[in-house]
Amino acid sequence: MARMTLAVHPQLYSIHSFSPDSELVPEVFRQPMFFIGKTKDELSVVVPAELQLDSLEEESDWRCLEVLGPLGFSMTGILASVSGILAEAKISIFAISTFDTDYILVKKDKLQQAIQALKKTNYQIIHYQA
């Protein structure tokens, strides 16, 4: 497999939990990047930390690593590889997949440790500018 590149986003993100029937404020949809996941039990929202939301629970201080894509559906094991490396380093993640690529969120105080673990296993890490 070719050497994979991950890009570190400069922003801090927050992960919010809502009841599944909650309505989101329009500001969520105006963010440069956001993720929404809904099941019968919950509504989860990831937004830049500057946006304050009135959620049931909030986990703040997350940084984002983007697997540079597009990856294509024929490419397998990328998220498993990254999450396995970070699990071995005892780093918790919040993973998000889109049509084109994967995003891995790690707590900001674990970012440098995550970068070092990934570099040791031949991942290339670049930094997006703010």
PDB file of C-alpha atoms in Angstrom:
ATOM      1  CA  MET A   1       0.000   0.000   0.000  1.00  0.00           C
ATOM      2  CA  ALA A   2       1.219   3.508  -0.779  1.00  0.00           C
ATOM      3  CA  ARG A   3       2.292   5.713   2.076  1.00  0.00           C
ATOM      4  CA  MET A   4      -0.824   7.348   3.500  1.00  0.00           C
ATOM      5  CA  THR A   5      -0.947  11.022   4.406  1.00  0.00           C
ATOM      6  CA  LEU A   6      -3.001  12.499   7.214  1.00  0.00           C
ATOM      7  CA  ALA A   7      -3.629  16.227   7.572  1.00  0.00           C
ATOM      8  CA  VAL A   8      -3.993  17.818  10.999  1.00  0.00           C
ATOM      9  CA  HIS A   9      -6.737  20.459  11.130  1.00  0.00           C
ATOM     10  CA  PRO A  10      -5.858  23.578  13.150  1.00  0.00           C
ATOM     11  CA  GLN A  11      -9.312  23.918  14.752  1.00  0.00           C
ATOM     12  CA  LEU A  12     -10.592  22.506  18.003  1.00  0.00           C
ATOM     13  CA  TYR A  13     -13.842  20.544  17.768  1.00  0.00           C
ATOM     14  CA  SER A  14     -16.584  19.618  20.215  1.00  0.00           C
ATOM     15  CA  ILE A  15     -18.786  16.534  20.119  1.00  0.00           C
ATOM     16  CA  HIS A  16     -22.361  17.010  21.305  1.00  0.00           C
ATOM     17  CA  SER A  17     -25.080  14.552  22.218  1.00  0.00           C
ATOM     18  CA  PHE A  18     -28.784  15.377  21.811  1.00  0.00           C
ATOM     19  CA  SER A  19     -31.994  13.409  22.108  1.00  0.00           C
ATOM     20  CA  PRO A  20     -32.920  11.969  18.684  1.00  0.00           C
ATOM     21  CA  ASP A  21     -35.908  14.289  18.233  1.00  0.00           C
ATOM     22  CA  SER A  22     -33.922  17.491  18.877  1.00  0.00           C
ATOM     23  CA  GLU A  23     -33.890  20.290  16.333  1.00  0.00           C
ATOM     24  CA  LEU A  24     -30.523  21.823  15.614  1.00  0.00           C
ATOM     25  CA  VAL A  25     -29.909  25.552  15.488  1.00  0.00           C
ATOM     26  CA  PRO A  26     -29.256  26.877  11.939  1.00  0.00           C
ATOM     27  CA  GLU A  27     -25.704  27.950  12.915  1.00  0.00           C
ATOM     28  CA  VAL A  28     -24.648  24.278  12.844  1.00  0.00           C
ATOM     29  CA  PHE A  29     -25.242  24.165   9.089  1.00  0.00           C
ATOM     30  CA  ARG A  30     -23.202  27.336   8.491  1.00  0.00           C
ATOM     31  CA  GLN A  31     -19.975  25.895   9.946  1.00  0.00           C
ATOM     32  CA  PRO A  32     -17.068  25.251   7.557  1.00  0.00           C
ATOM     33  CA  MET A  33     -17.116  21.617   8.711  1.00  0.00           C
ATOM     34  CA  PHE A  34     -19.677  19.699  10.749  1.00  0.00           C
ATOM     35  CA  PHE A  35     -20.849  16.121  11.138  1.00  0.00           C
ATOM     36  CA  ILE A  36     -24.247  14.859  12.197  1.00  0.00           C
ATOM     37  CA  GLY A  37     -25.193  11.291  13.044  1.00  0.00           C
ATOM     38  CA  LYS A  38     -28.659  10.194  14.088  1.00  0.00           C
ATOM     39  CA  THR A  39     -29.988   6.868  15.341  1.00  0.00           C
ATOM     40  CA  LYS A  40     -33.192   5.891  17.125  1.00  0.00           C
ATOM     41  CA  ASP A  41     -31.386   6.578  20.418  1.00  0.00           C
ATOM     42  CA  GLU A  42     -29.372   9.733  19.855  1.00  0.00           C
ATOM     43  CA  LEU A  43     -28.294  12.636  17.705  1.00  0.00           C
ATOM     44  CA  SER A  44     -24.540  13.334  17.667  1.00  0.00           C
ATOM     45  CA  VAL A  45     -23.064  16.549  16.290  1.00  0.00           C
ATOM     46  CA  VAL A  46     -19.422  17.509  15.749  1.00  0.00           C
ATOM     47  CA  VAL A  47     -18.762  21.229  15.258  1.00  0.00           C
ATOM     48  CA  PRO A  48     -15.906  23.695  15.714  1.00  0.00           C
ATOM     49  CA  ALA A  49     -15.499  24.381  19.434  1.00  0.00           C
ATOM     50  CA  GLU A  50     -16.319  28.084  19.040  1.00  0.00           C
ATOM     51  CA  LEU A  51     -19.960  27.188  18.371  1.00  0.00           C
ATOM     52  CA  GLN A  52     -21.689  26.728  21.708  1.00  0.00           C
ATOM     53  CA  LEU A  53     -24.660  24.367  21.615  1.00  0.00           C
ATOM     54  CA  ASP A  54     -27.217  23.578  24.306  1.00  0.00           C
ATOM     55  CA  SER A  55     -26.702  19.802  24.249  1.00  0.00           C
ATOM     56  CA  LEU A  56     -27.312  17.024  26.776  1.00  0.00           C
ATOM     57  CA  GLU A  57     -23.599  16.266  26.877  1.00  0.00           C
ATOM     58  CA  GLU A  58     -20.490  17.819  25.367  1.00  0.00           C
ATOM     59  CA  GLU A  59     -16.991  16.476  24.886  1.00  0.00           C
ATOM     60  CA  SER A  60     -14.649  19.319  24.011  1.00  0.00           C
ATOM     61  CA  ASP A  61     -10.993  19.778  23.035  1.00  0.00           C
ATOM     62  CA  TRP A  62     -10.815  17.403  20.064  1.00  0.00           C
ATOM     63  CA  ARG A  63      -8.365  17.759  17.164  1.00  0.00           C
ATOM     64  CA  CYS A  64      -8.969  16.294  13.745  1.00  0.00           C
ATOM     65  CA  LEU A  65      -6.734  14.137  11.545  1.00  0.00           C
ATOM     66  CA  GLU A  66      -8.011  13.817   7.971  1.00  0.00           C
ATOM     67  CA  VAL A  67      -6.986  10.872   5.826  1.00  0.00           C
ATOM     68  CA  LEU A  68      -6.203  12.588   2.534  1.00  0.00           C
ATOM     69  CA  GLY A  69      -8.409  11.132  -0.166  1.00  0.00           C
ATOM     70  CA  PRO A  70     -10.500  10.506  -2.017  1.00  0.00           C
ATOM     71  CA  LEU A  71      -9.998   6.915  -0.942  1.00  0.00           C
ATOM     72  CA  GLY A  72     -12.560   5.020  -2.962  1.00  0.00           C
ATOM     73  CA  PHE A  73     -14.594   2.144  -1.631  1.00  0.00           C
ATOM     74  CA  SER A  74     -12.129  -0.448  -2.928  1.00  0.00           C
ATOM     75  CA  MET A  75      -9.476   0.709  -0.457  1.00  0.00           C
ATOM     76  CA  THR A  76      -9.887  -1.330   2.698  1.00  0.00           C
ATOM     77  CA  GLY A  77      -8.438  -1.285   6.196  1.00  0.00           C
ATOM     78  CA  ILE A  78      -7.332   2.331   6.367  1.00  0.00           C
ATOM     79  CA  LEU A  79      -9.475   3.312   9.344  1.00  0.00           C
ATOM     80  CA  ALA A  80      -8.703  -0.044  10.995  1.00  0.00           C
ATOM     81  CA  SER A  81      -4.977   0.567  10.545  1.00  0.00           C
ATOM     82  CA  VAL A  82      -5.024   4.100  11.968  1.00  0.00           C
ATOM     83  CA  SER A  83      -7.339   3.202  14.856  1.00  0.00           C
ATOM     84  CA  GLY A  84      -5.229   0.124  15.647  1.00  0.00           C
ATOM     85  CA  ILE A  85      -2.030   2.164  15.818  1.00  0.00           C
ATOM     86  CA  LEU A  86      -3.706   4.716  18.090  1.00  0.00           C
ATOM     87  CA  ALA A  87      -5.300   2.011  20.266  1.00  0.00           C
ATOM     88  CA  GLU A  88      -1.864   0.451  20.734  1.00  0.00           C
ATOM     89  CA  ALA A  89      -0.645   3.888  21.886  1.00  0.00           C
ATOM     90  CA  LYS A  90      -3.633   4.049  24.307  1.00  0.00           C
ATOM     91  CA  ILE A  91      -5.219   6.988  22.458  1.00  0.00           C
ATOM     92  CA  SER A  92      -9.018   7.122  22.286  1.00  0.00           C
ATOM     93  CA  ILE A  93     -10.567   8.238  19.014  1.00  0.00           C
ATOM     94  CA  PHE A  94     -13.850   9.449  17.576  1.00  0.00           C
ATOM     95  CA  ALA A  95     -13.971   8.264  13.959  1.00  0.00           C
ATOM     96  CA  ILE A  96     -16.070   9.755  11.166  1.00  0.00           C
ATOM     97  CA  SER A  97     -16.319   8.522   7.602  1.00  0.00           C
ATOM     98  CA  THR A  98     -17.602  10.409   4.588  1.00  0.00           C
ATOM     99  CA  PHE A  99     -18.100   9.304   1.004  1.00  0.00           C
ATOM    100  CA  ASP A 100     -14.509  10.292   0.099  1.00  0.00           C
ATOM    101  CA  THR A 101     -12.410   9.844   3.231  1.00  0.00           C
ATOM    102  CA  ASP A 102     -12.092   9.280   6.980  1.00  0.00           C
ATOM    103  CA  TYR A 103     -11.578  11.687   9.852  1.00  0.00           C
ATOM    104  CA  ILE A 104     -10.102  10.678  13.192  1.00  0.00           C
ATOM    105  CA  LEU A 105     -10.602  12.945  16.184  1.00  0.00           C
ATOM    106  CA  VAL A 106      -8.242  12.705  19.147  1.00  0.00           C
ATOM    107  CA  LYS A 107      -8.146  14.761  22.323  1.00  0.00           C
ATOM    108  CA  LYS A 108      -5.867  17.778  21.888  1.00  0.00           C
ATOM    109  CA  ASP A 109      -3.592  16.669  24.747  1.00  0.00           C
ATOM    110  CA  LYS A 110      -2.971  13.381  22.865  1.00  0.00           C
ATOM    111  CA  LEU A 111      -2.371  14.912  19.423  1.00  0.00           C
ATOM    112  CA  GLN A 112       1.442  14.937  19.540  1.00  0.00           C
ATOM    113  CA  GLN A 113       1.506  11.385  20.878  1.00  0.00           C
ATOM    114  CA  ALA A 114      -0.850  10.322  18.045  1.00  0.00           C
ATOM    115  CA  ILE A 115       1.327  12.016  15.429  1.00  0.00           C
ATOM    116  CA  GLN A 116       4.459  10.278  16.756  1.00  0.00           C
ATOM    117  CA  ALA A 117       2.758   6.859  16.787  1.00  0.00           C
ATOM    118  CA  LEU A 118       1.543   7.307  13.207  1.00  0.00           C
ATOM    119  CA  LYS A 119       4.903   8.588  11.938  1.00  0.00           C
ATOM    120  CA  LYS A 120       6.637   5.539  13.475  1.00  0.00           C
ATOM    121  CA  THR A 121       4.429   3.333  11.306  1.00  0.00           C
ATOM    122  CA  ASN A 122       5.220   5.244   8.101  1.00  0.00           C
ATOM    123  CA  TYR A 123       2.248   7.611   7.923  1.00  0.00           C
ATOM    124  CA  GLN A 124       3.050  11.056   6.603  1.00  0.00           C
ATOM    125  CA  ILE A 125       1.584  13.910   8.654  1.00  0.00           C
ATOM    126  CA  ILE A 126       0.994  17.407   7.288  1.00  0.00           C
ATOM    127  CA  HIS A 127      -0.642  20.416   8.934  1.00  0.00           C
ATOM    128  CA  TYR A 128      -3.411  22.513   7.425  1.00  0.00           C
ATOM    129  CA  GLN A 129      -2.932  26.225   8.067  1.00  0.00           C
ATOM    130  CA  ALA A 130      -5.589  28.134   9.983  1.00  0.00           C
TER     131      ALA A 130
END
